[in-house]
Short mmCIF file of C-alpha atoms in Angstrom, two decimals:
data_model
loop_
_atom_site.label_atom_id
_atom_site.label_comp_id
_atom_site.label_asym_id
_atom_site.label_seq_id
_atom_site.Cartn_x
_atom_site.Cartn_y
_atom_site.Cartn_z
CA UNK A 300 -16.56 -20.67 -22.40
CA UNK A 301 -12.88 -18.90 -23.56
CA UNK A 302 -11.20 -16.85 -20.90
CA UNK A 303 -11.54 -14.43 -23.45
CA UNK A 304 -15.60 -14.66 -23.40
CA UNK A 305 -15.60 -14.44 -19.82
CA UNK A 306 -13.59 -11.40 -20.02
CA UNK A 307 -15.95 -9.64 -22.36
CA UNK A 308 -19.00 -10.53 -20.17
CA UNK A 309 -18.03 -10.16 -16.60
CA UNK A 310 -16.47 -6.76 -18.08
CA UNK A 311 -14.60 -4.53 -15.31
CA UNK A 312 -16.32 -6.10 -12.59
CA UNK A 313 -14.09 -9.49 -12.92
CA UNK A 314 -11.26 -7.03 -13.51
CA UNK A 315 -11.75 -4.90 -9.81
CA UNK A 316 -12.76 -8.48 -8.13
CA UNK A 317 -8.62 -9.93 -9.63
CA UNK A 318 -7.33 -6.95 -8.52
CA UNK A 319 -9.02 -6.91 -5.03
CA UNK A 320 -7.76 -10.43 -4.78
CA UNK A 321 -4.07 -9.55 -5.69
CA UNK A 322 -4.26 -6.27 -3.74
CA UNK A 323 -5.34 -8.24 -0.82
CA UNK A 324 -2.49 -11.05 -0.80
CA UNK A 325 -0.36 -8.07 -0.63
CA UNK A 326 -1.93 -6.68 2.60
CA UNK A 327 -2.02 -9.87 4.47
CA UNK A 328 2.04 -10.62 3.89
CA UNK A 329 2.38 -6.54 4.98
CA UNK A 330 0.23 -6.99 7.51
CA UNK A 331 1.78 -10.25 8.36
CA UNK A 332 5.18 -9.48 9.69
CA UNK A 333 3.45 -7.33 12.36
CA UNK A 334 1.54 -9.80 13.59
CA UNK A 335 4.52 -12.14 13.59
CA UNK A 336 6.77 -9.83 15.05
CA UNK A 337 6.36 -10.67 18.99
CA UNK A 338 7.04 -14.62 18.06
CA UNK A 339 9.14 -13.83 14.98
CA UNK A 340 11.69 -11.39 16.49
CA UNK A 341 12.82 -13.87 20.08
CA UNK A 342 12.53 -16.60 17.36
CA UNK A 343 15.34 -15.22 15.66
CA UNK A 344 16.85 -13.27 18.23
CA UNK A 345 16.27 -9.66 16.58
CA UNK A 346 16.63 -6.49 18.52
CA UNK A 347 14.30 -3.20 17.46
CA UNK A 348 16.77 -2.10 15.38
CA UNK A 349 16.98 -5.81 13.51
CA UNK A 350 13.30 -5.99 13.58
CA UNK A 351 12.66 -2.45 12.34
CA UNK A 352 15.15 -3.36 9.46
CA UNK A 353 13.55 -6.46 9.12
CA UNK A 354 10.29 -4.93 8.50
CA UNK A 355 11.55 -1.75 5.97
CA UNK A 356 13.46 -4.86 3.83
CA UNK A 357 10.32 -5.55 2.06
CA UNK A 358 9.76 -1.58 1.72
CA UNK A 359 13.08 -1.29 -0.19
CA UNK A 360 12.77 -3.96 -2.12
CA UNK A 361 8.70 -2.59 -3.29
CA UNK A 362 10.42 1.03 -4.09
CA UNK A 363 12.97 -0.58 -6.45
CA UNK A 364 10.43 -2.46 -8.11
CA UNK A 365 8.04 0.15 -8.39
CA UNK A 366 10.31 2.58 -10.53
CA UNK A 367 10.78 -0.65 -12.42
CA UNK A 368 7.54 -2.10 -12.61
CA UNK A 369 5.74 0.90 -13.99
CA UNK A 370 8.58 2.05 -16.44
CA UNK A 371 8.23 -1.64 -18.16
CA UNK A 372 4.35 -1.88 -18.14
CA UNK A 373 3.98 1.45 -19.69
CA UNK A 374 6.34 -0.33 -23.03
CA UNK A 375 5.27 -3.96 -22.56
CA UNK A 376 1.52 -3.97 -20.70
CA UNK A 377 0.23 -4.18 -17.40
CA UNK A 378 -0.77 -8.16 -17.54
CA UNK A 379 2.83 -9.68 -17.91
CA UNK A 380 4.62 -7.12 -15.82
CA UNK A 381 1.65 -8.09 -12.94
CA UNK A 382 2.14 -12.19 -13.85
CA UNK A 383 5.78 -11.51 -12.63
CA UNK A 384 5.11 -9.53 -9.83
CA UNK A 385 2.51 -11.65 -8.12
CA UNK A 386 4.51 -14.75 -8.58
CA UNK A 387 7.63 -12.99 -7.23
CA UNK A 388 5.95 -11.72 -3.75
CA UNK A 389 4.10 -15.60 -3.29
CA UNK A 390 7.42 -17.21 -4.01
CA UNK A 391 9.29 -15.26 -1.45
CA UNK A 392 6.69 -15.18 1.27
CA UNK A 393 7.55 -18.63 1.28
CA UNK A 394 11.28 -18.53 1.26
CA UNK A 395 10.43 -15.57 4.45
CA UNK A 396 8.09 -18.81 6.30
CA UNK A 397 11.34 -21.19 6.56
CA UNK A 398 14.18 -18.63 6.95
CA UNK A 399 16.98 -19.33 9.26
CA UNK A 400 18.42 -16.34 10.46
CA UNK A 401 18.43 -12.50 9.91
CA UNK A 402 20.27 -12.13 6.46
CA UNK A 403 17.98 -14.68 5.13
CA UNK A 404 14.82 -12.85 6.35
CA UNK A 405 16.34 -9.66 5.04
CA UNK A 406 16.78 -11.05 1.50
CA UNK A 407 13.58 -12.92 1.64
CA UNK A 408 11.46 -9.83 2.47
CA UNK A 409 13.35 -7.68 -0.20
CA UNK A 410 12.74 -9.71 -2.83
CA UNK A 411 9.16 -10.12 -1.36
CA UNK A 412 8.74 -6.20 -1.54
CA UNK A 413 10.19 -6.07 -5.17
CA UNK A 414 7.09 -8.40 -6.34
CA UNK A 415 4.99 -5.79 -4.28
CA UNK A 416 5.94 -3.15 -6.39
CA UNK A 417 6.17 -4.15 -9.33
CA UNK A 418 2.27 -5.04 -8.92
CA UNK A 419 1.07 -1.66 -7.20
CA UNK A 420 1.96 0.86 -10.30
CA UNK A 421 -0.10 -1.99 -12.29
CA UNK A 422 -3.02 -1.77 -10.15
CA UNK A 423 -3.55 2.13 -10.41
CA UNK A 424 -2.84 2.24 -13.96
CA UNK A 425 -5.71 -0.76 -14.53
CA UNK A 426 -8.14 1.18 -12.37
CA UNK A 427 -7.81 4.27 -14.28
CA UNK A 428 -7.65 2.60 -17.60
CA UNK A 429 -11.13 0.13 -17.01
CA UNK A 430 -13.27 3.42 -15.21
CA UNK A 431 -14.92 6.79 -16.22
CA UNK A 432 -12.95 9.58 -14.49
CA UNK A 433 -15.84 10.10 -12.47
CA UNK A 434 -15.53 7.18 -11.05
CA UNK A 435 -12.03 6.51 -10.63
CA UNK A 436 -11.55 7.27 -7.23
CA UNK A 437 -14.29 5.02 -6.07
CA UNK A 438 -12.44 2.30 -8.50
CA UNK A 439 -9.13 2.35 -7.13
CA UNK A 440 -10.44 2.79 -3.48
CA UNK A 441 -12.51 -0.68 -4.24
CA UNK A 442 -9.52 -2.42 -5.80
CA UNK A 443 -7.08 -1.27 -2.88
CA UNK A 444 -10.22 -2.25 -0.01
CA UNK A 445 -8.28 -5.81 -0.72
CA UNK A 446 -5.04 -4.81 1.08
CA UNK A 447 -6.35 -3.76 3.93
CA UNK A 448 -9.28 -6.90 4.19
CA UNK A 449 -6.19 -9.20 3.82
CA UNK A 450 -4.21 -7.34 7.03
CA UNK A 451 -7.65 -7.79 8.47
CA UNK A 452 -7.51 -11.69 7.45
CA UNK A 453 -4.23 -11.95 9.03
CA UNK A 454 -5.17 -10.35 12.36
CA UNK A 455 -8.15 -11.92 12.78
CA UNK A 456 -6.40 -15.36 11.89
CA UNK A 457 -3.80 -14.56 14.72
CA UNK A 458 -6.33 -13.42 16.88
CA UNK A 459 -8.63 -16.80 16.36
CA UNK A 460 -5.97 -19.74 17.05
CA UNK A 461 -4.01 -17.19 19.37
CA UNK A 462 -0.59 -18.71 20.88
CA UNK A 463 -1.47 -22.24 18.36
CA UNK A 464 -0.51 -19.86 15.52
CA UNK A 465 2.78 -19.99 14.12
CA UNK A 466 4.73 -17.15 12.45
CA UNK A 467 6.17 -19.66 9.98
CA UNK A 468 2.89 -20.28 8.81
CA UNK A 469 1.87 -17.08 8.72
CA UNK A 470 3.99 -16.33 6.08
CA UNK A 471 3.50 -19.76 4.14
CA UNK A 472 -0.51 -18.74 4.20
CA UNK A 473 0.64 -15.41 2.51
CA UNK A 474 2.91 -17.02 -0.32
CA UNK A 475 0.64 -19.85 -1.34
CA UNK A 476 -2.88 -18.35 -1.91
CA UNK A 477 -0.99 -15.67 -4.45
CA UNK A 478 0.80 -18.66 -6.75
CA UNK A 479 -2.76 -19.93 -6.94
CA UNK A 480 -4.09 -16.58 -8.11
CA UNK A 481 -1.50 -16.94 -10.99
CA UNK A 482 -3.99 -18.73 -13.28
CA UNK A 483 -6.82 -16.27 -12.43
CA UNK A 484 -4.19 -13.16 -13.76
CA UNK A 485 -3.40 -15.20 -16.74
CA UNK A 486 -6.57 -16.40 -18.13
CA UNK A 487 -8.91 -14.03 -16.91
CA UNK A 488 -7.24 -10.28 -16.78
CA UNK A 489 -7.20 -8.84 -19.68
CA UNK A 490 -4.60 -5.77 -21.03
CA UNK A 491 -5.58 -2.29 -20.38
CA UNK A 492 -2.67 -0.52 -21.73
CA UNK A 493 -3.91 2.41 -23.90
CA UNK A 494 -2.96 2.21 -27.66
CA UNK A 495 -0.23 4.93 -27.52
CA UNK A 496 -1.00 8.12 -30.17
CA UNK A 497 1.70 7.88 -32.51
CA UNK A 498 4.33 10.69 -31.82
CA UNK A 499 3.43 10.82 -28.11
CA UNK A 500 6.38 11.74 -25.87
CA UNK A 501 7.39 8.69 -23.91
CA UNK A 502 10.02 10.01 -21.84
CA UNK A 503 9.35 9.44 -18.57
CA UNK A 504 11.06 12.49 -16.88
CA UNK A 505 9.24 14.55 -19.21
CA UNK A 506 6.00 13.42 -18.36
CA UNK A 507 6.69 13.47 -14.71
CA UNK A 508 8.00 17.29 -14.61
CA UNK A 509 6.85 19.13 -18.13
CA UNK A 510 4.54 21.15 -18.88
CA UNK A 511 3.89 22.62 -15.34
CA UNK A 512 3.95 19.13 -13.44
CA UNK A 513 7.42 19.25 -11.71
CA UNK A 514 5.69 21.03 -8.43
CA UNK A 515 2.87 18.86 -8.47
CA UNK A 516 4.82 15.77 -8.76
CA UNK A 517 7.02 17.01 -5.96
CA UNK A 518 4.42 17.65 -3.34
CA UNK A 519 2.55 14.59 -4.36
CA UNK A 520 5.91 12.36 -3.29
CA UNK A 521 5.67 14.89 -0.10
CA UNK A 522 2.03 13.82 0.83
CA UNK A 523 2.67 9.77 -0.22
CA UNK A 524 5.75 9.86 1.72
CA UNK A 525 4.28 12.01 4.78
CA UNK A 526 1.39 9.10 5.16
CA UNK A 527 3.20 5.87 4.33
CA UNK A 528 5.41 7.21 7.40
CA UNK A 529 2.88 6.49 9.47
CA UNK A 530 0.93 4.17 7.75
CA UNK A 531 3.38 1.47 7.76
CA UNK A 532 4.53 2.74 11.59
CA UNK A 533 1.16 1.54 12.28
CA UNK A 534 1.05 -1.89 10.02
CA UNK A 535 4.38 -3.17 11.38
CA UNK A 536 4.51 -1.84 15.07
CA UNK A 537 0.81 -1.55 16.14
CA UNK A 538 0.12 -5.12 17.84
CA UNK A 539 4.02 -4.55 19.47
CA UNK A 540 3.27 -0.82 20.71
CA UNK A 541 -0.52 -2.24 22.11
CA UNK A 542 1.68 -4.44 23.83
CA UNK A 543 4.26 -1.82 24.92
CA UNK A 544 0.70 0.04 26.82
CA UNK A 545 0.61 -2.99 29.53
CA UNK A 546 -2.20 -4.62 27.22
CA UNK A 547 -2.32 -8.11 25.80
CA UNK A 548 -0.92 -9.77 22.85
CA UNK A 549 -4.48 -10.85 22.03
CA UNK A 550 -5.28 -6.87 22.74
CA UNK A 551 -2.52 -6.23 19.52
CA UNK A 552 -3.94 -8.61 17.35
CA UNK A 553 -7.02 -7.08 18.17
CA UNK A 554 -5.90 -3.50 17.86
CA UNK A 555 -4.53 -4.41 14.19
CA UNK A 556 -7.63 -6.35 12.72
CA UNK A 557 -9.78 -2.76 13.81
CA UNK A 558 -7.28 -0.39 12.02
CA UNK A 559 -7.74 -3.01 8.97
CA UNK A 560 -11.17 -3.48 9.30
CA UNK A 561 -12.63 0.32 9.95
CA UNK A 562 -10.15 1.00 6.95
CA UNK A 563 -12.38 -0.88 4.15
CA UNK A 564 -15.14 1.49 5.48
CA UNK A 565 -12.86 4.46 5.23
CA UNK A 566 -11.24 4.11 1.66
CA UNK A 567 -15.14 3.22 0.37
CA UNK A 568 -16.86 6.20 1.79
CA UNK A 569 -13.50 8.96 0.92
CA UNK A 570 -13.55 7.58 -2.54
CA UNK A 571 -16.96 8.36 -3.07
CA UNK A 572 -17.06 11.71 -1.61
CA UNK A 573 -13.78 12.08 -3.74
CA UNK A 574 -15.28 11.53 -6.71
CA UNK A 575 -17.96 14.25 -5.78
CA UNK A 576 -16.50 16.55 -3.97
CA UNK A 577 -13.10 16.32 -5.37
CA UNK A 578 -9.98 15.98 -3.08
CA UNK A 579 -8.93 18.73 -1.50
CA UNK A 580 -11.25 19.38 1.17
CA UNK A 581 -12.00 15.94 1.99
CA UNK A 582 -8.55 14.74 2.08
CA UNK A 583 -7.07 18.01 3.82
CA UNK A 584 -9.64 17.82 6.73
CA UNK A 585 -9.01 13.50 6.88
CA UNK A 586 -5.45 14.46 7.98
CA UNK A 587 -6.84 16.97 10.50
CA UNK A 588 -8.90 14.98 11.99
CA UNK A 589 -5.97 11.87 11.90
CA UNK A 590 -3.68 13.97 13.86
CA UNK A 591 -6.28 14.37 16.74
CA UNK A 592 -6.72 10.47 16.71
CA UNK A 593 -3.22 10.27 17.05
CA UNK A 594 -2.72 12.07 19.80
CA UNK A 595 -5.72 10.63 22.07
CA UNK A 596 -3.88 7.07 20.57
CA UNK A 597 -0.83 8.29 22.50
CA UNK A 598 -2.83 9.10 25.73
CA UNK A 599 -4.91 6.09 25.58
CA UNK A 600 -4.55 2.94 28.34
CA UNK A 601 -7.87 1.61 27.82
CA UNK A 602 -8.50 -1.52 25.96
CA UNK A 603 -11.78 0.34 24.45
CA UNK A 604 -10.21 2.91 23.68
CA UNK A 605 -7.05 1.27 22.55
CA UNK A 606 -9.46 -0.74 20.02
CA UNK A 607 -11.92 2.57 19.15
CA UNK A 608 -9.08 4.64 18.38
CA UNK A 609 -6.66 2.13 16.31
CA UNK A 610 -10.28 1.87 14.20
CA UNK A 611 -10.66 5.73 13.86
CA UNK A 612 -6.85 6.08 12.27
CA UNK A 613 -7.09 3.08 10.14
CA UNK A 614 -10.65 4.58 8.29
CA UNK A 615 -8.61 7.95 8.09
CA UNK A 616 -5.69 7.19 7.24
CA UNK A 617 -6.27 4.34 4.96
CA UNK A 618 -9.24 6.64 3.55
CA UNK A 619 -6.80 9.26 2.52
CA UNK A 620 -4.30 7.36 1.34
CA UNK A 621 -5.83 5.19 -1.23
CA UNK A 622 -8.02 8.51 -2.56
CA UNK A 623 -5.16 9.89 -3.57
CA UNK A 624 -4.32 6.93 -5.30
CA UNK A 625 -6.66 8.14 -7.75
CA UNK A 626 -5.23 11.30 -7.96
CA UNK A 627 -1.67 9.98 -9.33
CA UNK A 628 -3.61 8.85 -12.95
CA UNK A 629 -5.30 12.09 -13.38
CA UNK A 630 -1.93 14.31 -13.53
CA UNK A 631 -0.07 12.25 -16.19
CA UNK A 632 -0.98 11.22 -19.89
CA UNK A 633 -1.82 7.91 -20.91
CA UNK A 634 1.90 7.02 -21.92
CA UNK A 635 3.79 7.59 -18.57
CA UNK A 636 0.82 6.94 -16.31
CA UNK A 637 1.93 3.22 -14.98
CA UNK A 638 5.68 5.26 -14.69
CA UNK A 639 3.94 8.31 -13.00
CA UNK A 640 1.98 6.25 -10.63
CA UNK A 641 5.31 3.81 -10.03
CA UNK A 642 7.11 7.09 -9.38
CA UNK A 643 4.98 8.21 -6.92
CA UNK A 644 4.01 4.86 -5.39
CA UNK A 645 8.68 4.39 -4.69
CA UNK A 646 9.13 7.70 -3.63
CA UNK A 647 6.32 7.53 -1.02
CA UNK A 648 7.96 3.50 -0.05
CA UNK A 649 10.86 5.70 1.28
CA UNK A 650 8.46 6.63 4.01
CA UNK A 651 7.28 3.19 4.30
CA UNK A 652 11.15 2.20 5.46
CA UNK A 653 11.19 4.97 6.98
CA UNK A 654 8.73 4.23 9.36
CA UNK A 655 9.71 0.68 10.81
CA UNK A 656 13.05 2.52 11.77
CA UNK A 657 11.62 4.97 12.73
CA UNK A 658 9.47 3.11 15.72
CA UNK A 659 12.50 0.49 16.30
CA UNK A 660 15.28 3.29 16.60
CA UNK A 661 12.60 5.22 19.57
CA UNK A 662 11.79 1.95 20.92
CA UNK A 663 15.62 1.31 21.25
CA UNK A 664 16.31 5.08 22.73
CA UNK A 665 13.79 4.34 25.46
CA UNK A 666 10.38 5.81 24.00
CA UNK A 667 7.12 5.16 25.41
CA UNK A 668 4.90 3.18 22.91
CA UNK A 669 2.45 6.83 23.84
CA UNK A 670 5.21 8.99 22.90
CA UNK A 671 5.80 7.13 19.50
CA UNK A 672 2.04 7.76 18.59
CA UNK A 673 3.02 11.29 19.57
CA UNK A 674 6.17 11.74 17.25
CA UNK A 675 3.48 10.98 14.14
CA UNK A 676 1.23 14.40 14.74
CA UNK A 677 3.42 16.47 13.03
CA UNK A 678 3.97 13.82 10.10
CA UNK A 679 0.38 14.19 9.17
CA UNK A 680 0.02 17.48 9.96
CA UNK A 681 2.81 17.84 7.35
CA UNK A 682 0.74 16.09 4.76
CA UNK A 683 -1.88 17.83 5.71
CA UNK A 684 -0.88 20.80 3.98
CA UNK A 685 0.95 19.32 1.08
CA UNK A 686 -2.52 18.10 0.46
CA UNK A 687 -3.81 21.73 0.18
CA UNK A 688 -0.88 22.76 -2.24
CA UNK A 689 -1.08 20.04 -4.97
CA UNK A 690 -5.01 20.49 -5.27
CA UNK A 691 -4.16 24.46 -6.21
CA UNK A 692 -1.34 23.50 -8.07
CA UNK A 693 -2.01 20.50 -9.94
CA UNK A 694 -4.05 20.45 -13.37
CA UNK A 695 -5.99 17.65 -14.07
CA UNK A 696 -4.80 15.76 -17.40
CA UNK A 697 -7.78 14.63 -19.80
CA UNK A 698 -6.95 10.98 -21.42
#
């Protein structure tokens, strides 16, 4: 049978399972520097500040090549821009596994990052281009279930061979299973890219800010940036910060694979009320409630309660953030959506470097691992209510 047969009969359900896979790669090299951090940082002989740069490299690198990623797939198609992208964040995993020294892993992870987003912008603009728009949340929240099941793999892999496990091959895991994926995304995935109506406007900053959508657009980058804050806080300094409490390593490993795990859960069951209900109740009352598990995060000692709560934030916050995913398609036509959801998806990486720093630079002034949990209330609280504003403001855009 053709790749092109199998693509007509397994239909979007091979499509959603290729993009889970890539999606998930993604999550577990993320994920992956987190877990490596307490062996990777003495290793190399990085201070917070090193490590919290360390960690926002890759975040750098995945806002440049979102911007650059979804401008080129909207003129060229989603499948080779994706190829590229995939092969550039397994190739550079690698070089991150047998670094040296900290300019090396800085390099390594930014070029890492770059193949992350150039891939992300792709993955929205697939989902919304192979689903019904009543169904679109519940699409992208399946396809993006794979980053956080791969920062599950990666805990629970740290957590099963325990002090055996080393960071270098952490990293090597992460940059070999997406090379072999290659062949999958070649053969098997086909192009989605709508045929463009001739005399459509093209230009991206047009499509980003006409016709009513610059206030929309802005307080969409608000709420992406506002969560990735504290969502990549949490994926880089969660196992260190468990730590930080008086618990365990094993306890951080632990602490990570339930905010990955109780995530899955989260995204599946907010997409589908999404798609229902629509998103601004559901996501608006998510960051409510995510503030409060914040907060008892900060007050917790417990190991139960350690492990209960780090599952509560992951299945909110993950929940909310990859709803709105779907959101990003449904404000922008056809012919700047991969650049609309690229836009978005940089913008919001700023709080994604932002947030590494963030913990390292309060580590490094003496913070409490408590009182960083603390700092992020008012983060959320603050997309919270950006939340509220786009759904009054924003008007839906019909393919």
């Amino acid at each position: 049978m053709t790749a092109q047969a199998v693509r007509e009969r397994a239909g979007p359900s091979l499509i959603i399972l290729i993009c889970f896979l890539i999606a998930a790669v993604e999550g577990f090299d993320i994920q992956a520097f987190g877990v490596a951090a307490p062996k990777l940082a003495p290793d190399l002989g990085l201070d917070p500040s090193q490590q919290g740069w360390a960690a926002s490299a890759a975040m750098i690198g995945l806002v440049i090549g979102a911007v650059l990623g979804g401008w080129f797939a909207d003129r060229v198609g989603r499948k080779p821009v994706l190829l590229i992208s995939v092969a550039m964040f397994g190739l550079f995993s690698i070089v991150t596994a047998v670094s040296q020294g900290y300019d090396a892993l800085l390099w390594a992870r930014f070029l890492t990052g770059l193949g992350f987003g150039g891939a992300m912008p792709n993955l929205i603009a697939i989902a919304a281009e192979i689903s019904a728009p009543k169904r679109r949340a519940a699409t992208v929240t399946m396809m993006f279930c794979g980053m956080p099941a791969g920062g599950a793999a990666v805990s629970l892999l740290a957590r099963l061979m325990g002090d055996d496990l080393a960071w270098r091959s952490i990293f090597m895991i992460g940059g070999v299973v997406p090379l072999i994926l290659l062949p999958l995304v070649f053969f098997l995935l086909p192009e989605t890219r709508p045929e463009h109506k001739e005399g459509a406007d093209r230009s991206t900053w047009r499509g980003l800010f006409g016709q009513g959508r610059a206030a929309p657009t802005v307080l969409l980058w608000v709420v992406f940036v506002m969560t990735l804050v504290v969502l990549y806080l949490m994926l880089n300094w969660l196992p260190t910060l468990v730590v930080a409490k008086g618990l365990t390593p094993a306890a951080g490993s632990s602490a990570a694979l339930a905010f990955n795990l109780t995530s899955i859960a989260g995204a599946l069951l907010l997409g589908f009320v999404v798609d229902r209900a629509g998103y601004r109740w559901p996501v608006t009352f998510t960051f409510l409630l995510l503030a409060l598990a914040m907060g008892a995060l900060a007050a917790a000692g417990q190991l139960a309660a350690v492990l209960a709560l780090s599952g509560v934030a992951g299945f909110l916050l993950l929940g909310a953030q990859y709803s709105l995913y779907a959101v990003i398609p449904s404000l922008y036509p056809p012919q700047v959506r991969a650049a609309g959801s690229g836009a978005a998806v940089a913008v919001g990486r700023l709080g994604s470097i932002a947030g590494p720093l963030v913990a390292g630079e309060l580590r490094g002034a003496g913070y409490s691992a408590g009182q960083v949990f603390g700092v992020m209330i008012p983060v959320v609280l603050a997309a919270a209510a950006a939340v509220f504003a786009l759904s009054w403001l924003a008007k839906p855009h019909g393919d």
